[in-house]
Amino acid sequence: MPESRRRKPKKSTSARPTTTVAAKRRAPSPRWFGGMILAFFLIGIAYLLTYYFSNGGVLGMESLGGWNILIGFGFVVIGLGVATQWH
């Protein structure tokens, strides 16, 4: 049975400098940061649920109309934006 050819190892001819750059590590997020993310999510969801279940009849929500949806989702989007900064 014929044998397949073996690959020759590649020669290391890299022209990279041998200096190493130390990666800057960011400090871990404070403990309250996770709570703040959760608070934004929960406030947004609670606002949206209140608006939908009350049909906009809650005092203060009546005059805002369709902006209530933007406010509720705004809190959720802010929570997502803050969550991207968490380590």
mmCIF file of N, CA and C in Angstrom:
data_model
loop_
_atom_site.group_PDB
_atom_site.id
_atom_site.type_symbol
_atom_site.label_atom_id
_atom_site.label_comp_id
_atom_site.label_asym_id
_atom_site.label_seq_id
_atom_site.Cartn_x
_atom_site.Cartn_y
_atom_site.Cartn_z
ATOM 1 N N MET A 1 0.834 -1.165 0.000
ATOM 2 C CA MET A 1 0.000 0.000 0.000
ATOM 3 C C MET A 1 0.889 1.242 0.000
ATOM 4 N N PRO A 2 0.626 2.205 -0.887
ATOM 5 C CA PRO A 2 1.467 3.397 -0.943
ATOM 6 C C PRO A 2 1.250 4.295 0.265
ATOM 7 N N GLU A 3 2.311 4.949 0.670
ATOM 8 C CA GLU A 3 2.238 5.883 1.796
ATOM 9 C C GLU A 3 2.126 7.304 1.270
ATOM 10 N N SER A 4 1.341 8.120 1.982
ATOM 11 C CA SER A 4 1.215 9.518 1.576
ATOM 12 C C SER A 4 2.448 10.294 2.016
ATOM 13 N N ARG A 5 2.706 11.358 1.307
ATOM 14 C CA ARG A 5 3.872 12.173 1.653
ATOM 15 C C ARG A 5 3.621 12.908 2.955
ATOM 16 N N ARG A 6 4.659 13.087 3.681
ATOM 17 C CA ARG A 6 4.548 13.854 4.919
ATOM 18 C C ARG A 6 4.853 15.309 4.626
ATOM 19 N N ARG A 7 4.135 16.155 5.299
ATOM 20 C CA ARG A 7 4.371 17.578 5.098
ATOM 21 C C ARG A 7 5.647 18.004 5.809
ATOM 22 N N LYS A 8 6.342 18.891 5.147
ATOM 23 C CA LYS A 8 7.552 19.413 5.754
ATOM 24 C C LYS A 8 7.173 20.538 6.704
ATOM 25 N N PRO A 9 7.819 20.617 7.860
ATOM 26 C CA PRO A 9 7.493 21.713 8.784
ATOM 27 C C PRO A 9 7.897 23.054 8.176
ATOM 28 N N LYS A 10 7.044 24.038 8.387
ATOM 29 C CA LYS A 10 7.330 25.366 7.858
ATOM 30 C C LYS A 10 8.482 25.986 8.630
ATOM 31 N N LYS A 11 9.286 26.700 7.890
ATOM 32 C CA LYS A 11 10.417 27.374 8.520
ATOM 33 C C LYS A 11 9.921 28.656 9.166
ATOM 34 N N SER A 12 10.410 28.927 10.331
ATOM 35 C CA SER A 12 10.017 30.115 11.067
ATOM 36 C C SER A 12 10.847 31.297 10.588
ATOM 37 N N THR A 13 10.297 32.086 9.692
ATOM 38 C CA THR A 13 11.004 33.255 9.168
ATOM 39 C C THR A 13 10.209 34.526 9.459
ATOM 40 N N SER A 14 9.693 34.618 10.660
ATOM 41 C CA SER A 14 8.896 35.804 10.993
ATOM 42 C C SER A 14 9.812 36.972 11.323
ATOM 43 N N ALA A 15 9.398 38.130 10.887
ATOM 44 C CA ALA A 15 10.165 39.344 11.127
ATOM 45 C C ALA A 15 9.518 40.175 12.221
ATOM 46 N N ARG A 16 8.827 39.514 13.113
ATOM 47 C CA ARG A 16 8.167 40.226 14.206
ATOM 48 C C ARG A 16 9.186 40.630 15.260
ATOM 49 N N PRO A 17 8.972 41.796 15.811
ATOM 50 C CA PRO A 17 9.862 42.177 16.915
ATOM 51 C C PRO A 17 9.558 41.333 18.146
ATOM 52 N N THR A 18 10.558 41.108 18.923
ATOM 53 C CA THR A 18 10.407 40.237 20.087
ATOM 54 C C THR A 18 9.931 40.982 21.325
ATOM 55 N N THR A 19 9.653 42.249 21.199
ATOM 56 C CA THR A 19 9.177 43.003 22.360
ATOM 57 C C THR A 19 7.724 42.647 22.614
ATOM 58 N N THR A 20 7.388 42.515 23.864
ATOM 59 C CA THR A 20 6.002 42.199 24.229
ATOM 60 C C THR A 20 5.362 43.436 24.820
ATOM 61 N N VAL A 21 4.149 43.646 24.434
ATOM 62 C CA VAL A 21 3.383 44.775 24.957
ATOM 63 C C VAL A 21 2.460 44.225 26.031
ATOM 64 N N ALA A 22 2.582 44.759 27.203
ATOM 65 C CA ALA A 22 1.733 44.302 28.297
ATOM 66 C C ALA A 22 0.316 44.809 28.076
ATOM 67 N N ALA A 23 -0.634 43.900 28.059
ATOM 68 C CA ALA A 23 -2.034 44.275 27.870
ATOM 69 C C ALA A 23 -2.557 44.933 29.140
ATOM 70 N N LYS A 24 -3.237 46.034 28.952
ATOM 71 C CA LYS A 24 -3.808 46.721 30.104
ATOM 72 C C LYS A 24 -5.109 46.032 30.481
ATOM 73 N N ARG A 25 -5.169 45.550 31.666
ATOM 74 C CA ARG A 25 -6.378 44.894 32.150
ATOM 75 C C ARG A 25 -7.203 45.920 32.906
ATOM 76 N N ARG A 26 -8.479 45.927 32.596
ATOM 77 C CA ARG A 26 -9.372 46.835 33.297
ATOM 78 C C ARG A 26 -9.762 46.226 34.627
ATOM 79 N N ALA A 27 -9.935 47.076 35.581
ATOM 80 C CA ALA A 27 -10.323 46.613 36.904
ATOM 81 C C ALA A 27 -11.738 46.044 36.859
ATOM 82 N N PRO A 28 -12.034 45.077 37.698
ATOM 83 C CA PRO A 28 -13.395 44.528 37.712
ATOM 84 C C PRO A 28 -14.403 45.589 38.142
ATOM 85 N N SER A 29 -15.610 45.413 37.690
ATOM 86 C CA SER A 29 -16.675 46.365 38.010
ATOM 87 C C SER A 29 -17.018 46.283 39.496
ATOM 88 N N PRO A 30 -17.464 47.391 40.070
ATOM 89 C CA PRO A 30 -17.880 47.349 41.476
ATOM 90 C C PRO A 30 -19.122 46.465 41.652
ATOM 91 N N ARG A 31 -19.371 46.068 42.877
ATOM 92 C CA ARG A 31 -20.475 45.149 43.158
ATOM 93 C C ARG A 31 -21.828 45.760 42.825
ATOM 94 N N TRP A 32 -21.980 47.065 42.964
ATOM 95 C CA TRP A 32 -23.270 47.708 42.727
ATOM 96 C C TRP A 32 -23.600 47.809 41.232
ATOM 97 N N PHE A 33 -22.632 47.561 40.382
ATOM 98 C CA PHE A 33 -22.826 47.700 38.944
ATOM 99 C C PHE A 33 -23.844 46.697 38.414
ATOM 100 N N GLY A 34 -23.764 45.466 38.880
ATOM 101 C CA GLY A 34 -24.730 44.446 38.472
ATOM 102 C C GLY A 34 -26.141 44.783 38.932
ATOM 103 N N GLY A 35 -26.240 45.351 40.123
ATOM 104 C CA GLY A 35 -27.546 45.773 40.632
ATOM 105 C C GLY A 35 -28.132 46.906 39.817
ATOM 106 N N MET A 36 -27.273 47.798 39.351
ATOM 107 C CA MET A 36 -27.753 48.905 38.526
ATOM 108 C C MET A 36 -28.274 48.387 37.186
ATOM 109 N N ILE A 37 -27.590 47.408 36.598
ATOM 110 C CA ILE A 37 -28.046 46.814 35.340
ATOM 111 C C ILE A 37 -29.417 46.174 35.546
ATOM 112 N N LEU A 38 -29.538 45.394 36.597
ATOM 113 C CA LEU A 38 -30.795 44.729 36.894
ATOM 114 C C LEU A 38 -31.902 45.744 37.168
ATOM 115 N N ALA A 39 -31.580 46.828 37.859
ATOM 116 C CA ALA A 39 -32.575 47.860 38.163
ATOM 117 C C ALA A 39 -33.109 48.494 36.882
ATOM 118 N N PHE A 40 -32.236 48.814 35.923
ATOM 119 C CA PHE A 40 -32.702 49.400 34.665
ATOM 120 C C PHE A 40 -33.625 48.441 33.924
ATOM 121 N N PHE A 41 -33.255 47.169 33.878
ATOM 122 C CA PHE A 41 -34.107 46.177 33.216
ATOM 123 C C PHE A 41 -35.472 46.086 33.891
ATOM 124 N N LEU A 42 -35.471 45.972 35.206
ATOM 125 C CA LEU A 42 -36.727 45.795 35.929
ATOM 126 C C LEU A 42 -37.609 47.038 35.881
ATOM 127 N N ILE A 43 -37.009 48.214 35.955
ATOM 128 C CA ILE A 43 -37.800 49.447 35.855
ATOM 129 C C ILE A 43 -38.456 49.540 34.491
ATOM 130 N N GLY A 44 -37.702 49.231 33.450
ATOM 131 C CA GLY A 44 -38.258 49.285 32.102
ATOM 132 C C GLY A 44 -39.389 48.289 31.902
ATOM 133 N N ILE A 45 -39.193 47.072 32.361
ATOM 134 C CA ILE A 45 -40.225 46.038 32.207
ATOM 135 C C ILE A 45 -41.453 46.382 33.050
ATOM 136 N N ALA A 46 -41.233 46.846 34.282
ATOM 137 C CA ALA A 46 -42.360 47.223 35.138
ATOM 138 C C ALA A 46 -43.139 48.391 34.536
ATOM 139 N N TYR A 47 -42.444 49.348 33.949
ATOM 140 C CA TYR A 47 -43.108 50.495 33.323
ATOM 141 C C TYR A 47 -43.961 50.033 32.149
ATOM 142 N N LEU A 48 -43.408 49.160 31.311
ATOM 143 C CA LEU A 48 -44.167 48.662 30.161
ATOM 144 C C LEU A 48 -45.377 47.834 30.592
ATOM 145 N N LEU A 49 -45.195 46.969 31.581
ATOM 146 C CA LEU A 49 -46.317 46.159 32.057
ATOM 147 C C LEU A 49 -47.403 47.016 32.676
ATOM 148 N N THR A 50 -47.010 48.029 33.436
ATOM 149 C CA THR A 50 -47.987 48.940 34.025
ATOM 150 C C THR A 50 -48.768 49.665 32.942
ATOM 151 N N TYR A 51 -48.080 50.107 31.912
ATOM 152 C CA TYR A 51 -48.743 50.817 30.817
ATOM 153 C C TYR A 51 -49.729 49.907 30.087
ATOM 154 N N TYR A 52 -49.317 48.693 29.786
ATOM 155 C CA TYR A 52 -50.181 47.783 29.032
ATOM 156 C C TYR A 52 -51.381 47.312 29.851
ATOM 157 N N PHE A 53 -51.163 46.944 31.112
ATOM 158 C CA PHE A 53 -52.261 46.412 31.915
ATOM 159 C C PHE A 53 -53.250 47.488 32.331
ATOM 160 N N SER A 54 -52.809 48.737 32.424
ATOM 161 C CA SER A 54 -53.726 49.814 32.809
ATOM 162 C C SER A 54 -54.317 50.524 31.595
ATOM 163 N N ASN A 55 -53.937 50.103 30.407
ATOM 164 C CA ASN A 55 -54.363 50.765 29.165
ATOM 165 C C ASN A 55 -54.027 52.253 29.176
ATOM 166 N N GLY A 56 -52.935 52.609 29.802
ATOM 167 C CA GLY A 56 -52.492 54.000 29.842
ATOM 168 C C GLY A 56 -53.303 54.850 30.789
ATOM 169 N N GLY A 57 -54.056 54.234 31.704
ATOM 170 C CA GLY A 57 -54.930 54.979 32.597
ATOM 171 C C GLY A 57 -54.276 55.438 33.886
ATOM 172 N N VAL A 58 -53.020 55.181 34.083
ATOM 173 C CA VAL A 58 -52.330 55.606 35.299
ATOM 174 C C VAL A 58 -52.059 57.105 35.207
ATOM 175 N N LEU A 59 -52.218 57.776 36.323
ATOM 176 C CA LEU A 59 -52.023 59.223 36.359
ATOM 177 C C LEU A 59 -50.623 59.577 35.867
ATOM 178 N N GLY A 60 -50.530 60.428 34.897
ATOM 179 C CA GLY A 60 -49.254 60.825 34.326
ATOM 180 C C GLY A 60 -48.953 60.092 33.030
ATOM 181 N N MET A 61 -49.432 58.876 32.900
ATOM 182 C CA MET A 61 -49.212 58.115 31.680
ATOM 183 C C MET A 61 -50.223 58.486 30.595
ATOM 184 N N GLU A 62 -51.351 59.018 31.016
ATOM 185 C CA GLU A 62 -52.412 59.352 30.066
ATOM 186 C C GLU A 62 -51.944 60.383 29.049
ATOM 187 N N SER A 63 -51.246 61.380 29.518
ATOM 188 C CA SER A 63 -50.856 62.477 28.634
ATOM 189 C C SER A 63 -49.668 62.117 27.732
ATOM 190 N N LEU A 64 -48.934 61.080 28.092
ATOM 191 C CA LEU A 64 -47.758 60.709 27.296
ATOM 192 C C LEU A 64 -48.107 59.885 26.061
ATOM 193 N N GLY A 65 -49.204 59.172 26.117
ATOM 194 C CA GLY A 65 -49.654 58.391 24.965
ATOM 195 C C GLY A 65 -48.637 57.335 24.544
ATOM 196 N N GLY A 66 -48.269 57.358 23.268
ATOM 197 C CA GLY A 66 -47.342 56.370 22.723
ATOM 198 C C GLY A 66 -45.916 56.510 23.219
ATOM 199 N N TRP A 67 -45.592 57.631 23.821
ATOM 200 C CA TRP A 67 -44.239 57.830 24.347
ATOM 201 C C TRP A 67 -43.948 56.898 25.516
ATOM 202 N N ASN A 68 -44.987 56.356 26.131
ATOM 203 C CA ASN A 68 -44.779 55.413 27.239
ATOM 204 C C ASN A 68 -43.982 54.200 26.795
ATOM 205 N N ILE A 69 -44.227 53.732 25.585
ATOM 206 C CA ILE A 69 -43.489 52.575 25.073
ATOM 207 C C ILE A 69 -42.016 52.930 24.913
ATOM 208 N N LEU A 70 -41.752 54.124 24.402
ATOM 209 C CA LEU A 70 -40.368 54.564 24.233
ATOM 210 C C LEU A 70 -39.672 54.710 25.581
ATOM 211 N N ILE A 71 -40.376 55.198 26.564
ATOM 212 C CA ILE A 71 -39.778 55.351 27.899
ATOM 213 C C ILE A 71 -39.423 53.982 28.481
ATOM 214 N N GLY A 72 -40.348 53.024 28.396
ATOM 215 C CA GLY A 72 -40.093 51.686 28.937
ATOM 216 C C GLY A 72 -38.942 50.996 28.235
ATOM 217 N N PHE A 73 -38.960 51.036 26.897
ATOM 218 C CA PHE A 73 -37.860 50.410 26.164
ATOM 219 C C PHE A 73 -36.564 51.198 26.331
ATOM 220 N N GLY A 74 -36.665 52.489 26.585
ATOM 221 C CA GLY A 74 -35.473 53.291 26.844
ATOM 222 C C GLY A 74 -34.724 52.802 28.075
ATOM 223 N N PHE A 75 -35.462 52.478 29.138
ATOM 224 C CA PHE A 75 -34.818 51.930 30.334
ATOM 225 C C PHE A 75 -34.139 50.596 30.032
ATOM 226 N N VAL A 76 -34.790 49.764 29.240
ATOM 227 C CA VAL A 76 -34.210 48.465 28.901
ATOM 228 C C VAL A 76 -32.947 48.646 28.056
ATOM 229 N N VAL A 77 -32.990 49.571 27.095
ATOM 230 C CA VAL A 77 -31.818 49.819 26.244
ATOM 231 C C VAL A 77 -30.670 50.407 27.055
ATOM 232 N N ILE A 78 -30.987 51.272 27.990
ATOM 233 C CA ILE A 78 -29.939 51.812 28.875
ATOM 234 C C ILE A 78 -29.323 50.676 29.687
ATOM 235 N N GLY A 79 -30.153 49.753 30.166
ATOM 236 C CA GLY A 79 -29.638 48.592 30.884
ATOM 237 C C GLY A 79 -28.706 47.751 30.023
ATOM 238 N N LEU A 80 -29.063 47.577 28.743
ATOM 239 C CA LEU A 80 -28.180 46.836 27.849
ATOM 240 C C LEU A 80 -26.869 47.587 27.621
ATOM 241 N N GLY A 81 -26.961 48.898 27.474
ATOM 242 C CA GLY A 81 -25.745 49.691 27.265
ATOM 243 C C GLY A 81 -24.821 49.631 28.469
ATOM 244 N N VAL A 82 -25.397 49.683 29.657
ATOM 245 C CA VAL A 82 -24.578 49.589 30.874
ATOM 246 C C VAL A 82 -23.992 48.180 30.998
ATOM 247 N N ALA A 83 -24.750 47.171 30.570
ATOM 248 C CA ALA A 83 -24.285 45.783 30.682
ATOM 249 C C ALA A 83 -23.055 45.527 29.795
ATOM 250 N N THR A 84 -22.906 46.282 28.727
ATOM 251 C CA THR A 84 -21.733 46.070 27.869
ATOM 252 C C THR A 84 -20.447 46.575 28.521
ATOM 253 N N GLN A 85 -20.563 47.378 29.550
ATOM 254 C CA GLN A 85 -19.379 47.907 30.248
ATOM 255 C C GLN A 85 -18.988 47.089 31.469
ATOM 256 N N TRP A 86 -19.720 46.030 31.732
ATOM 257 C CA TRP A 86 -19.473 45.223 32.924
ATOM 258 C C TRP A 86 -18.353 44.229 32.674
ATOM 259 N N HIS A 87 -17.498 44.039 33.662
ATOM 260 C CA HIS A 87 -16.389 43.062 33.567
ATOM 261 C C HIS A 87 -16.593 41.993 34.606
#
